[in-house]
Coordinates of C-alpha atoms in Angstrom, one line a residue:
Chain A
X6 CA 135.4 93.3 64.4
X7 CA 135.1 90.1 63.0
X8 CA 133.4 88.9 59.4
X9 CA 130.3 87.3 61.6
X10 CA 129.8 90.6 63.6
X11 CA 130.5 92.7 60.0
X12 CA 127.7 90.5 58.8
X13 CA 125.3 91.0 61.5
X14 CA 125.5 94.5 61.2
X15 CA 125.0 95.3 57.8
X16 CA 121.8 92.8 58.3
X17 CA 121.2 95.2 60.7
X18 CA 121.4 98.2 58.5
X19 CA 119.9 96.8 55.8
X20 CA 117.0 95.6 58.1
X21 CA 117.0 92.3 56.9
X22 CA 117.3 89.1 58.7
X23 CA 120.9 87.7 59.4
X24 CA 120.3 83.8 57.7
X25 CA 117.6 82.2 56.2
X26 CA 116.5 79.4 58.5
X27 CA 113.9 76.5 58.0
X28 CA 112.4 73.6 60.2
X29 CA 113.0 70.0 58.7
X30 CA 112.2 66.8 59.8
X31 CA 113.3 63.0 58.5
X32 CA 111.9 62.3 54.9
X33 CA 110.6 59.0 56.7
X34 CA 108.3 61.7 59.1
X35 CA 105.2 61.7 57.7
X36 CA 104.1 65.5 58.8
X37 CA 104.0 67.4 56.5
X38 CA 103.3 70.4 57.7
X39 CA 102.7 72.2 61.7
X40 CA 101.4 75.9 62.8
X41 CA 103.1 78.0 64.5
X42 CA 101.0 77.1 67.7
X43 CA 102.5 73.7 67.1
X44 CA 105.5 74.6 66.6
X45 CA 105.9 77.0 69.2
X46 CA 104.0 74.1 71.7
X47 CA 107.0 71.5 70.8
X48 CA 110.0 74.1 71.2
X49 CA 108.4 75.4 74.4
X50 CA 108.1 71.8 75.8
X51 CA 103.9 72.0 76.1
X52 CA 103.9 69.0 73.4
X53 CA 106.0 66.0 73.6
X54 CA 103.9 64.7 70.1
X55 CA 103.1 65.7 66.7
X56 CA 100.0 66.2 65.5
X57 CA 99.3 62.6 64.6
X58 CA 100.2 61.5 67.9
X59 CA 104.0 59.9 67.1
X60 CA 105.9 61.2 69.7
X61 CA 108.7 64.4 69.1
X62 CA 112.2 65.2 70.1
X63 CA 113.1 68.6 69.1
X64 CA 116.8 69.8 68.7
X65 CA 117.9 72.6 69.4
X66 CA 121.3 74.7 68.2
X67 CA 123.6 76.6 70.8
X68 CA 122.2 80.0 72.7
X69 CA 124.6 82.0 70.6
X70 CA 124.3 81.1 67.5
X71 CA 122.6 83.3 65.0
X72 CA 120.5 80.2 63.8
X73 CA 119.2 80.1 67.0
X74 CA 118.3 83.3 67.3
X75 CA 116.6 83.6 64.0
X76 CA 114.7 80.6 64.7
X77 CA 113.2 81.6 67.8
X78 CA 112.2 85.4 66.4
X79 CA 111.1 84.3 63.3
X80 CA 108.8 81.4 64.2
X81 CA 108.6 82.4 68.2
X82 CA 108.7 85.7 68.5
X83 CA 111.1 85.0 71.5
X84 CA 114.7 86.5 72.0
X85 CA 116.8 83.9 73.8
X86 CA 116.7 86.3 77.0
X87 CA 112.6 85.0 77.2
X88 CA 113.4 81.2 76.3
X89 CA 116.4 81.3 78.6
X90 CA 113.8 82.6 81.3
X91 CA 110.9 80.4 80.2
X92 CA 113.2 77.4 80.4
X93 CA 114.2 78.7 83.8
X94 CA 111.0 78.8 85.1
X95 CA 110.6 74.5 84.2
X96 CA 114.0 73.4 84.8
X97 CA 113.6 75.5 88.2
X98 CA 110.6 73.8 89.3
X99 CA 111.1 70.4 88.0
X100 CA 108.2 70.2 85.2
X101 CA 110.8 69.6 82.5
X102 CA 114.3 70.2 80.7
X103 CA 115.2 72.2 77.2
X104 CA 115.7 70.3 74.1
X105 CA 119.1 68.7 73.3
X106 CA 121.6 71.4 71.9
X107 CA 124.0 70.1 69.3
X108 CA 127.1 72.0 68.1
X109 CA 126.0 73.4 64.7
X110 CA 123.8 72.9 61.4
X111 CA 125.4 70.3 60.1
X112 CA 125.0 68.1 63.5
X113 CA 121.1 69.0 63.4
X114 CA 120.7 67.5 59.7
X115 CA 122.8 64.3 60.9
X116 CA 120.3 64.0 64.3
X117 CA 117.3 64.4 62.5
X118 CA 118.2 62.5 59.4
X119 CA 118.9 59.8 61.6
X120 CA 116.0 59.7 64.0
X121 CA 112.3 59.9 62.6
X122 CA 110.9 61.8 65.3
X123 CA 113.6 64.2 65.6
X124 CA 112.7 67.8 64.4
X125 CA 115.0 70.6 63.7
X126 CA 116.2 73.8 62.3
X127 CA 119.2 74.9 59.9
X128 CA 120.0 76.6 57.4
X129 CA 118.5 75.9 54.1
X130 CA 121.9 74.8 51.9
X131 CA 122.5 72.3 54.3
X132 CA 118.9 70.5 53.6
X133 CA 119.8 67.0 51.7
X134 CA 117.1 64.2 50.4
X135 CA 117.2 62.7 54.2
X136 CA 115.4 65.6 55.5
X137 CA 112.2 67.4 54.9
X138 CA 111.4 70.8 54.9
X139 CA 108.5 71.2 57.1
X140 CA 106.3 74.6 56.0
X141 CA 105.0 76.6 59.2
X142 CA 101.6 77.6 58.7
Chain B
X17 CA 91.5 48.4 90.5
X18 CA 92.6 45.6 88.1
X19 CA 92.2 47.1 85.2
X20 CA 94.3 50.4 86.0
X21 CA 97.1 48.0 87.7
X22 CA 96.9 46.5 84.1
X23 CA 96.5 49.4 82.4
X24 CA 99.5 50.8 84.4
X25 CA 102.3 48.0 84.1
X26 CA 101.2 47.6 79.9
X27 CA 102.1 51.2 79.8
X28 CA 105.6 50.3 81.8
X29 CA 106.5 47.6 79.7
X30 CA 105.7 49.5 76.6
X31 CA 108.4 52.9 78.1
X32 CA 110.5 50.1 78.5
X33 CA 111.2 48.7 75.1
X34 CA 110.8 52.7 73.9
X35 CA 113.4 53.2 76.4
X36 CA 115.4 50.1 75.1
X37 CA 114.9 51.5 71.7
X38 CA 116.1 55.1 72.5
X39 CA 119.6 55.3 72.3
X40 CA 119.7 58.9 73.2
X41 CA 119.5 59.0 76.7
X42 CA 120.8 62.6 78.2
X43 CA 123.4 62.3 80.4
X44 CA 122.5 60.9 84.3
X45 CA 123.3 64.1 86.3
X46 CA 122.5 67.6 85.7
X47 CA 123.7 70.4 87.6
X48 CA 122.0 74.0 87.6
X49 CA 121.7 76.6 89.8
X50 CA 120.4 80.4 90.1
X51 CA 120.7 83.0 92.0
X52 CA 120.3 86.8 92.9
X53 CA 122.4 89.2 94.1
X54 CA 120.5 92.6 95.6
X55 CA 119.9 95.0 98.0
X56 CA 117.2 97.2 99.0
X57 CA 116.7 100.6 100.7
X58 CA 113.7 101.3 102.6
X59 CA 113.1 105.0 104.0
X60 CA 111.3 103.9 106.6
X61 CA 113.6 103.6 109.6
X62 CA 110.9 102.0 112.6
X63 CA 110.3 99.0 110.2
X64 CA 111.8 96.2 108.1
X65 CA 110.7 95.6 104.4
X66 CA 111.3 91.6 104.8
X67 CA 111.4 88.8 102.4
X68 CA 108.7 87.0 103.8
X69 CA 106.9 86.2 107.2
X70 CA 109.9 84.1 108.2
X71 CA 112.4 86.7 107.9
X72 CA 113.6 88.2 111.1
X73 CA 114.9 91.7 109.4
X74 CA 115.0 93.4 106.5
X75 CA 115.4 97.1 105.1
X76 CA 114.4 99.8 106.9
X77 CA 115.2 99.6 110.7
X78 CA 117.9 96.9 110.8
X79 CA 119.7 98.6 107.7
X80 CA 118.8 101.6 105.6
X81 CA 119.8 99.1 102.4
X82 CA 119.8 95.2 103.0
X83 CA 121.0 92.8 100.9
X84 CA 119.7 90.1 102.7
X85 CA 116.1 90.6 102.0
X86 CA 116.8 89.4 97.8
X87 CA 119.6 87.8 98.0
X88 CA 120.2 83.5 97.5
X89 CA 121.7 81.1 96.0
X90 CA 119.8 77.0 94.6
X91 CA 121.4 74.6 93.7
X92 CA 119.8 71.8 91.6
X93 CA 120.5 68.6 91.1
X94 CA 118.9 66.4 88.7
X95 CA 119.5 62.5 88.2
X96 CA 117.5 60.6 85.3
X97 CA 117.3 57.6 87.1
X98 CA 115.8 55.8 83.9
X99 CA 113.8 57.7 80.7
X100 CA 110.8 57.9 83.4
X101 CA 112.3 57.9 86.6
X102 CA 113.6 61.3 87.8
X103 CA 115.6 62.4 91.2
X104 CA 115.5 66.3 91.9
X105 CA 117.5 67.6 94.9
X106 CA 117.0 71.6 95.1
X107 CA 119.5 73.7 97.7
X108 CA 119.0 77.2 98.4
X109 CA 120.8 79.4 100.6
X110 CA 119.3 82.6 102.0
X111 CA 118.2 84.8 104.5
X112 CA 116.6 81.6 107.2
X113 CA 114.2 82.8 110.5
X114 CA 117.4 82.4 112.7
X115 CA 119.5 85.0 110.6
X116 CA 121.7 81.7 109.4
X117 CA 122.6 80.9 105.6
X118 CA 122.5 77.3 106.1
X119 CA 121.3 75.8 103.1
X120 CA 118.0 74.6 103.1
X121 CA 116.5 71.3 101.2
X122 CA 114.1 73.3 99.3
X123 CA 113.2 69.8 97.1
X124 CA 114.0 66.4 97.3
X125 CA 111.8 64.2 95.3
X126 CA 111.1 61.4 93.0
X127 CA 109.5 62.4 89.7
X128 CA 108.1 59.2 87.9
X129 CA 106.5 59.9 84.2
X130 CA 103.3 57.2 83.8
X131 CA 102.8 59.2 80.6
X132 CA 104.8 62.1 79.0
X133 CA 101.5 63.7 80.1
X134 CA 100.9 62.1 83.3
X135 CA 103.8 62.2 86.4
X136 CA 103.6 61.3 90.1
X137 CA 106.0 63.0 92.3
X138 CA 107.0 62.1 95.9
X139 CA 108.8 63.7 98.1
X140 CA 109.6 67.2 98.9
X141 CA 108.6 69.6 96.3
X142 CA 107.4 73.1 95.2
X143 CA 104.2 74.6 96.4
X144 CA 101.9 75.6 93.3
X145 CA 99.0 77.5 94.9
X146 CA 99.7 80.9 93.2
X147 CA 100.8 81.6 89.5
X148 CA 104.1 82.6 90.3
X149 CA 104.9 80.0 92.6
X150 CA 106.7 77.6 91.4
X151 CA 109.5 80.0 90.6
X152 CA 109.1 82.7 92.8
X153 CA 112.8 82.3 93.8
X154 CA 114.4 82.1 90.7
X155 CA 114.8 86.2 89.9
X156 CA 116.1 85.6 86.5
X157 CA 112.7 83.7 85.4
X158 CA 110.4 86.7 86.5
X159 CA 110.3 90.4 85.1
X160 CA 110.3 92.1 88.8
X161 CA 112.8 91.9 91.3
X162 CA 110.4 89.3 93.7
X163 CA 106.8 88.5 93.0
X164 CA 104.8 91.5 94.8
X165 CA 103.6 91.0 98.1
X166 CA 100.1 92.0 98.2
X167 CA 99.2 88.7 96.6
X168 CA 102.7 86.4 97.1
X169 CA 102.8 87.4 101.5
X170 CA 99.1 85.5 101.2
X171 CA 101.1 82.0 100.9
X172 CA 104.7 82.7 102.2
X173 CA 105.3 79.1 102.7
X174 CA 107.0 77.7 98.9
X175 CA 107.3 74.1 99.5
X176 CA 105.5 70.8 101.2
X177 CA 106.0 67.3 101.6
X178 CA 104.2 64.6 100.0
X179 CA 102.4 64.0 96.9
X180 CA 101.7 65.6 94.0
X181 CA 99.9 64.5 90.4
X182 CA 100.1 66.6 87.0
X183 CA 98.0 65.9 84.5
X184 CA 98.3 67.7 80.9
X185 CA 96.0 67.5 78.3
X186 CA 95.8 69.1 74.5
X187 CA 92.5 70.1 72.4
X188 CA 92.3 72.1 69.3
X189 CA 96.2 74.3 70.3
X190 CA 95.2 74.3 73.7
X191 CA 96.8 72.9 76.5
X192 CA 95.6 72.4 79.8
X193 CA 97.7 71.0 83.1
X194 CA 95.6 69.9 86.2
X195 CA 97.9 69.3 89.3
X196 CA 96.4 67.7 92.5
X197 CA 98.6 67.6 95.8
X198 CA 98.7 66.2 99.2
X199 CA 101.0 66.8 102.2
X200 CA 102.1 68.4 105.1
X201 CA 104.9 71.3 106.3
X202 CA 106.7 72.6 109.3
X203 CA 108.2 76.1 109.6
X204 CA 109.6 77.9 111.9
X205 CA 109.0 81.7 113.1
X206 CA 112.1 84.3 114.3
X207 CA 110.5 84.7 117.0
X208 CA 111.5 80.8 118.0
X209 CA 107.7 79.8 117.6
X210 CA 106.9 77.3 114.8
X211 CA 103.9 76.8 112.0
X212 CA 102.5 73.2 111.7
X213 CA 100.9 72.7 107.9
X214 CA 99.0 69.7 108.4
X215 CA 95.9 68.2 105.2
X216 CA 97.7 70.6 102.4
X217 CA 95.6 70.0 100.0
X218 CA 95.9 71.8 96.4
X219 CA 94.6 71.8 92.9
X220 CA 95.7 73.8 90.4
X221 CA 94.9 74.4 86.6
X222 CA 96.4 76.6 84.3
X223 CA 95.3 76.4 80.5
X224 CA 97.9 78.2 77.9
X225 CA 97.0 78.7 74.5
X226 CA 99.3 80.3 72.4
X227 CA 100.5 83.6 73.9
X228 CA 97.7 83.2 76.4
X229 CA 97.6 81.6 80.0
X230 CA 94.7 81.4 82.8
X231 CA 95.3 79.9 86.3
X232 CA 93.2 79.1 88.8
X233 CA 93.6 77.4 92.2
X234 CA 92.5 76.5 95.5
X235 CA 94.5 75.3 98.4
X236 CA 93.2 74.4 101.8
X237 CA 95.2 73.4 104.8
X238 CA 95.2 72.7 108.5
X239 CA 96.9 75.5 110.1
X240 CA 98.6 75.6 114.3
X241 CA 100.9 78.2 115.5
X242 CA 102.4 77.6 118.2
X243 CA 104.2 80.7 119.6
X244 CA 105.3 82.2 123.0
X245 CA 103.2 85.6 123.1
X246 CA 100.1 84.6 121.0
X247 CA 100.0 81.2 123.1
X248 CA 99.6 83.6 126.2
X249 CA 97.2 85.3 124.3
X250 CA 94.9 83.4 124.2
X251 CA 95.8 81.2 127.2
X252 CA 95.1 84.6 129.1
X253 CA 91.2 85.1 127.1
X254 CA 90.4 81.0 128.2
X255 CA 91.3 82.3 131.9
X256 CA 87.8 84.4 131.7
X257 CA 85.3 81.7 131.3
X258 CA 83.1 81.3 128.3
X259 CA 83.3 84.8 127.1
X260 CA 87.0 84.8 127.0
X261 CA 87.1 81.2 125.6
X262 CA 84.8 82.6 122.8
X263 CA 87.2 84.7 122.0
X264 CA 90.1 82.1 122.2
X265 CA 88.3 80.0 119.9
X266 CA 87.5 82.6 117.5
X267 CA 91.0 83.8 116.9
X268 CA 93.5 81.7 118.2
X269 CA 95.6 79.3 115.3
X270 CA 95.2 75.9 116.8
X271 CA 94.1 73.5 113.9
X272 CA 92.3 76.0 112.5
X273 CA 90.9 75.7 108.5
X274 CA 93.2 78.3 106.4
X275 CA 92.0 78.3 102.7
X276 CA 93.7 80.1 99.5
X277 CA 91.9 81.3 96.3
X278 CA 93.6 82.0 92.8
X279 CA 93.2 83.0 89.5
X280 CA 95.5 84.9 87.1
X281 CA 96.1 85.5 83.4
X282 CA 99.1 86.2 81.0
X283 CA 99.4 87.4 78.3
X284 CA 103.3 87.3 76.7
X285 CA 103.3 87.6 72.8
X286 CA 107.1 88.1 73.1
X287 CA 107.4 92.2 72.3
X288 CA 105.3 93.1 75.8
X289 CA 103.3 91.2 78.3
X290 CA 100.5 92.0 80.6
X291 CA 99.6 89.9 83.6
X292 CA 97.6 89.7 86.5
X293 CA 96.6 87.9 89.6
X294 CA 93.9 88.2 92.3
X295 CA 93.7 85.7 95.2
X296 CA 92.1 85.4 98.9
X297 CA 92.7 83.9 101.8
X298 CA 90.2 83.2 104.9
X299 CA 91.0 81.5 107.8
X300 CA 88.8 81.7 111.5
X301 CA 92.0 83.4 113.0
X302 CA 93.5 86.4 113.8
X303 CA 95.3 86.0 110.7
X304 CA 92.0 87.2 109.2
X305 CA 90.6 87.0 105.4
X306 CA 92.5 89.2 102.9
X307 CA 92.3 90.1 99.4
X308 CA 95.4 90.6 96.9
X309 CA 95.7 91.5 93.8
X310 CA 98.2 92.9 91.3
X311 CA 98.3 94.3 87.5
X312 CA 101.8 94.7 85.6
X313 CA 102.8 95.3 82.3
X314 CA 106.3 95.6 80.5
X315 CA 107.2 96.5 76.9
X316 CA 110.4 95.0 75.5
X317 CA 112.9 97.2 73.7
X318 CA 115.7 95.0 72.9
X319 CA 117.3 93.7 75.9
X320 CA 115.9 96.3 78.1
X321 CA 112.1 95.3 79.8
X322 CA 110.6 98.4 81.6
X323 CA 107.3 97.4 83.5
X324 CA 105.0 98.9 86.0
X325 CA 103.0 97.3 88.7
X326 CA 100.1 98.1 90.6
X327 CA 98.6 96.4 93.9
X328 CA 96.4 95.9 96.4
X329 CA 95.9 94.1 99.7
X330 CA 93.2 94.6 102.0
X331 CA 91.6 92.6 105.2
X332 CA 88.0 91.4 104.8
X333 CA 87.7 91.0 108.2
X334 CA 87.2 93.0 111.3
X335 CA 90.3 94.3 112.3
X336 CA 89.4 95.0 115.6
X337 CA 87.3 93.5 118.1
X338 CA 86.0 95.1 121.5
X339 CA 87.2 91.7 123.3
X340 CA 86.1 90.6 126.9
X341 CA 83.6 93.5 128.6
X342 CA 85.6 95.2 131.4
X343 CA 82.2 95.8 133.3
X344 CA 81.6 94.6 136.4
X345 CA 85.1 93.1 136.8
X346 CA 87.3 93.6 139.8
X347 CA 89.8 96.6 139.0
X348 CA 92.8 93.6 139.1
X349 CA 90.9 91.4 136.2
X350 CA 89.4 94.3 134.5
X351 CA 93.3 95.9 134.3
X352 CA 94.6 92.5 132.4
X353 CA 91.5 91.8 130.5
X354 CA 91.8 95.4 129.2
X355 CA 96.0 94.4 128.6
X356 CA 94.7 91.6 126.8
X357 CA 91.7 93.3 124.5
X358 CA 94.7 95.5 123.5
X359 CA 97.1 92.9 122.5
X360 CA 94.2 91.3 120.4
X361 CA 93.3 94.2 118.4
X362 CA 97.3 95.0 118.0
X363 CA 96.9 91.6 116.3
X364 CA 94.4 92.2 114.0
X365 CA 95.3 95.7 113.2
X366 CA 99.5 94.5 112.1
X367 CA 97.7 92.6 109.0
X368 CA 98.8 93.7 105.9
X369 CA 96.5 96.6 104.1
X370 CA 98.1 98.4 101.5
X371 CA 97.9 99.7 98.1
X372 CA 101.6 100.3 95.8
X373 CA 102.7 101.3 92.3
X374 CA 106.0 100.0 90.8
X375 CA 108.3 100.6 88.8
X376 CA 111.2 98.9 87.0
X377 CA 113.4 97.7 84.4
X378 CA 115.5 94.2 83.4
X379 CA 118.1 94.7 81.8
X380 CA 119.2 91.6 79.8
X381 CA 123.0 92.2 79.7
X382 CA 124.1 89.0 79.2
X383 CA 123.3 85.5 78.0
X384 CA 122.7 84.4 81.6
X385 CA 122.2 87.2 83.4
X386 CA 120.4 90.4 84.3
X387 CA 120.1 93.3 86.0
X388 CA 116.9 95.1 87.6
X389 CA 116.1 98.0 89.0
X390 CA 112.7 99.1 90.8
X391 CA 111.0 101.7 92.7
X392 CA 108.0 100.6 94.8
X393 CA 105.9 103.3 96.9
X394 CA 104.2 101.6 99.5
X395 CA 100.6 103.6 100.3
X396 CA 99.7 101.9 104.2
X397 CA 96.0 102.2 105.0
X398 CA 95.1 104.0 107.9
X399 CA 96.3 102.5 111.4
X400 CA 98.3 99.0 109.2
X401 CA 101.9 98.5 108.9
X402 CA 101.5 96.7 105.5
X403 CA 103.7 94.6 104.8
X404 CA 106.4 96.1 106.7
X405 CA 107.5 93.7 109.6
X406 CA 109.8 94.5 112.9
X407 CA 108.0 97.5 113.7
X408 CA 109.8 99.6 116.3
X409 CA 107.7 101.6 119.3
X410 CA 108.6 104.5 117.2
X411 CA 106.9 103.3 114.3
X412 CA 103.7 105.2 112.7
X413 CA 100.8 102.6 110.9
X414 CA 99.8 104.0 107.9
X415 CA 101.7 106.5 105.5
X416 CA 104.1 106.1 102.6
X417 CA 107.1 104.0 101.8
X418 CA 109.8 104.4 99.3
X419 CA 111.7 101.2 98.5
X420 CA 114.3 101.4 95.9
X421 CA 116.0 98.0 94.8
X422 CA 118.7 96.7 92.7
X423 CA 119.3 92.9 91.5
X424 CA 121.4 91.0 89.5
X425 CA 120.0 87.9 88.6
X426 CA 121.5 84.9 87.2
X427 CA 121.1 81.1 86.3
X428 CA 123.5 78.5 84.9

């Protein structure tokens, strides 16, 4: 077994979550903070701006990754299975396409630093005084 | 006039220099596809369980399990002609009316995005009038293994050409999307006869809010048939003067008004879902008016979704009639008016009037995949076939169905 799956399973056993994971935006973004509706309203494609009307691109981190899947439980309450489906169900009949997927946390905090509407999610070491933690109310 | 043309190219020019300005542009072509492999038994031997009206077998009398009934393949191709300009070509492969797998055009359209809100779409493209609709095919996007058929047989036909407008608007963590559409279809039956669609018209509007979505819709359309043995039919009835004519005009699907009403609600907060849909047709046919609904529910544990469905589908209208009076007619006449009173009321008694239960499971084995499993007992009212199609001389209206049915759905 390997260190990440060792990992996973003592998070398992211990019942706590796997990594620690927080939304940021660009410290030029002027949100400062979104609900979960919101949130939830962006990632799911229902909202293409943020609350003050500027207009959002989210980005997203691969399927597998254990970012991804502790962002979408946390602050969805979705397993990838029901976004993969719910994602299905637009791409499928043409009312819209998932978010951009870049490779890992480090390439989220370089997209969003360098785009001002460009939301994201990482881990929080990685967070640097280009990006903004956004709190999820 | 003026103002929107104004209000329109200002808007243009402005997604213009946004799209000048936005130098992440996906990439052009996007290739995805879905798909479901299946097959289903059926324990009734003098019937078919079909896919949909257009099917010429299923389960049941053509083969005890069928994999033709779930199974097929799409194929989508999507170009983004320019940040607001989108091309969607949609193949599917399945079970067709002439027992062929040709793939079909399901879509070919133009999307074009006024807003991020507001698109226009040309073309060829889904058909929206029920909740499930737009994605009835796609297995992997649904909990069940198809979408039941007390409420989806109401509107077998899943796509039109022509026109469509969505509309999406957002108030206090609500979001609401109004859809409008115009066009026209041709289908054809396995029994060589074809439908002509003609004024589809459609408006749908669904409202989510958080976890929560409500539907409603109404779809109205033109409706012909134009098929060997109902043709005689009724060519027979308009043979007997005004009475038969009547009757002819009554029932016969010549241009005929065939209307649809929705609504449904979900409610998904991730761990379990509930949903539910209730819709009804009428037409002045022999087609009839008919009722559907449906109730299911699923808890999630893990990757494993078990759910249960119940349904209903009943006719409104008469389901028989007592046709042209034999009285007083030659024994010659009276012979084929009596042949044709029967042939009528075999019509209106072969629409579908059932109740069912189901159960099932998904089980989400893999990142793209997943496997179901589900047990449907069909309960026929007295003297219908249900849904069952193909019936054999043998066959016995009324009674209970087992269908047991396995799928492995997948998208990429």
């Amino acid at each position: 077994m390997t260190a990440i799956g060792w990992g996973l399973l003592l998070g398992l056993m211990l019942g706590t979550a796997s990594a620690e994971v927080v939304v940021v935006v660009s410290s030029e973004n002027p949100v400062q903070s979104l609900s979960h509706a919101e949130l939830a309203d962006i990632y799911l494609g229902r909202m293409h701006n943020f609350p003050n009307g500027e207009s959002v691109v989210p980005v997203d981190q691969r399927e597998n990754s254990p970012t991804h899947h502790e962002f979408y439980s946390r602050y969805l309450g979705r397993t990838p299975a029901l976004i993969k489906a719910h994602w299905s169900k637009l791409i499928f009949s043409g009312r819209g396409r998932p978010p951009r997927t870049v490779t890992d946390d480090k390439a989220v905090a370089e997209f969003v630093a360098g785009n001002h509407h460009a939301i994201g999610y990482l881990t929080p070491e990685l967070v640097d005084k280009r990006l903004r933690v956004v709190p999820i109310e | 006039m003026g103002k929107l043309a104004k209000a329109l190219a200002g808007t243009m020019l402005l997604h213009l220099t946004v799209a000048e300005a936005d130098e992440t542009v996906k990439s052009r072509f996007t290739l995805n596809g879905f798909g479901t492999l299946g097959v289903v038994y059926s324990d009734e031997e003098q019937a078919d369980f079909v896919s949909n009206t257009f099917a010429p077998d299923g389960a049941g009398y053509t083969r005890t399990w069928s994999p033709e009934v779930d199974s097929r393949l799409g194929l989508q191709l999507t170009a983004s002609l320019t940040p607001r300009l989108t091309g969607i070509l949609q193949l599917i492969a399945e079970q067709r009316y002439d027992e062929n797998y040709t793939p079909s055009v399901e879509w070919a359209n133009l999307k074009y995005d006024i807003t991020p809100d507001l698109s226009v779409r040309v073309g060829r493209m889904v058909q929206s009038s029920l909740m499930v609709s737009e994605y009835r095919k796609v297995g992997y996007a649904t909990p069940w293994v198809r979408p039941p058929d007390e409420v989806y047989s109401l509107v077998p036909v899943t796509n039109f050409d022509g026109i469509d407008l969505s509309f999406r608007s957002h108030f206090d963590g609500f979001t609401n999307t109004l859809q409008g559409a115009y066009g026209r279809k041709d289908a054809s039956l396995p029994d060589g006869g074809t439908a002509e669609v003609r004024d589809v018209v459609t408006l749908t509007d669904t409202l989510e809010w958080g976890n929560a979505t409500l539907f409603a819709s109404y779809g109205r359309t033109r409706l012909s048939i134009d098929a060997k043995n109902i043709n005689a039919l009724f060519e027979g009835y308009r043979q007997f003067g005004p009475e038969g004519e009547a009757i002819a005009d009554r029932y016969d699907v010549d241009d005929k008004r065939y209307e649809v009403v929705a609504v449904g609600t979900r409610y998904d907060p991730g761990d379990w879902f509930v949903m539910g849909e209730l819709a009804h047709s009428n037409s002045q046919t022999f087609i009839g008016d008919s009722r559907g609904w449906y109730v299911t529910g699923g808890y999630r544990f893990g990757a494993i979704t078990p759910f249960v469905t119940l349904a209903r589908v009943r006719v409104d209208s008469s389901t028989s009639d007592p046709g042209l009076s034999l009285g007083g007619l030659p024994p010659s006449l009276a012979a084929r008016a009596g042949g044709l009173n029967a042939a009528l009321n075999g019509l209106l008694g072969s629409v579908a009037q059932q109740k069912s239960v189901t159960l099932g499971a998904r089980w989400d084995f893999a990142r793209n995949a997943a496997l179901k499993v589900q047990y449907d007992r069909l309960d026929l009212d007295n003297g219908s076939p249900g849904v069952l199609s193909n019936t054999q001389p043998g066959f016995e209206p009324g009674g209970r169905v087992d269908l047991f049915s396995v799928t492995l759905d997948f998208v990429f």
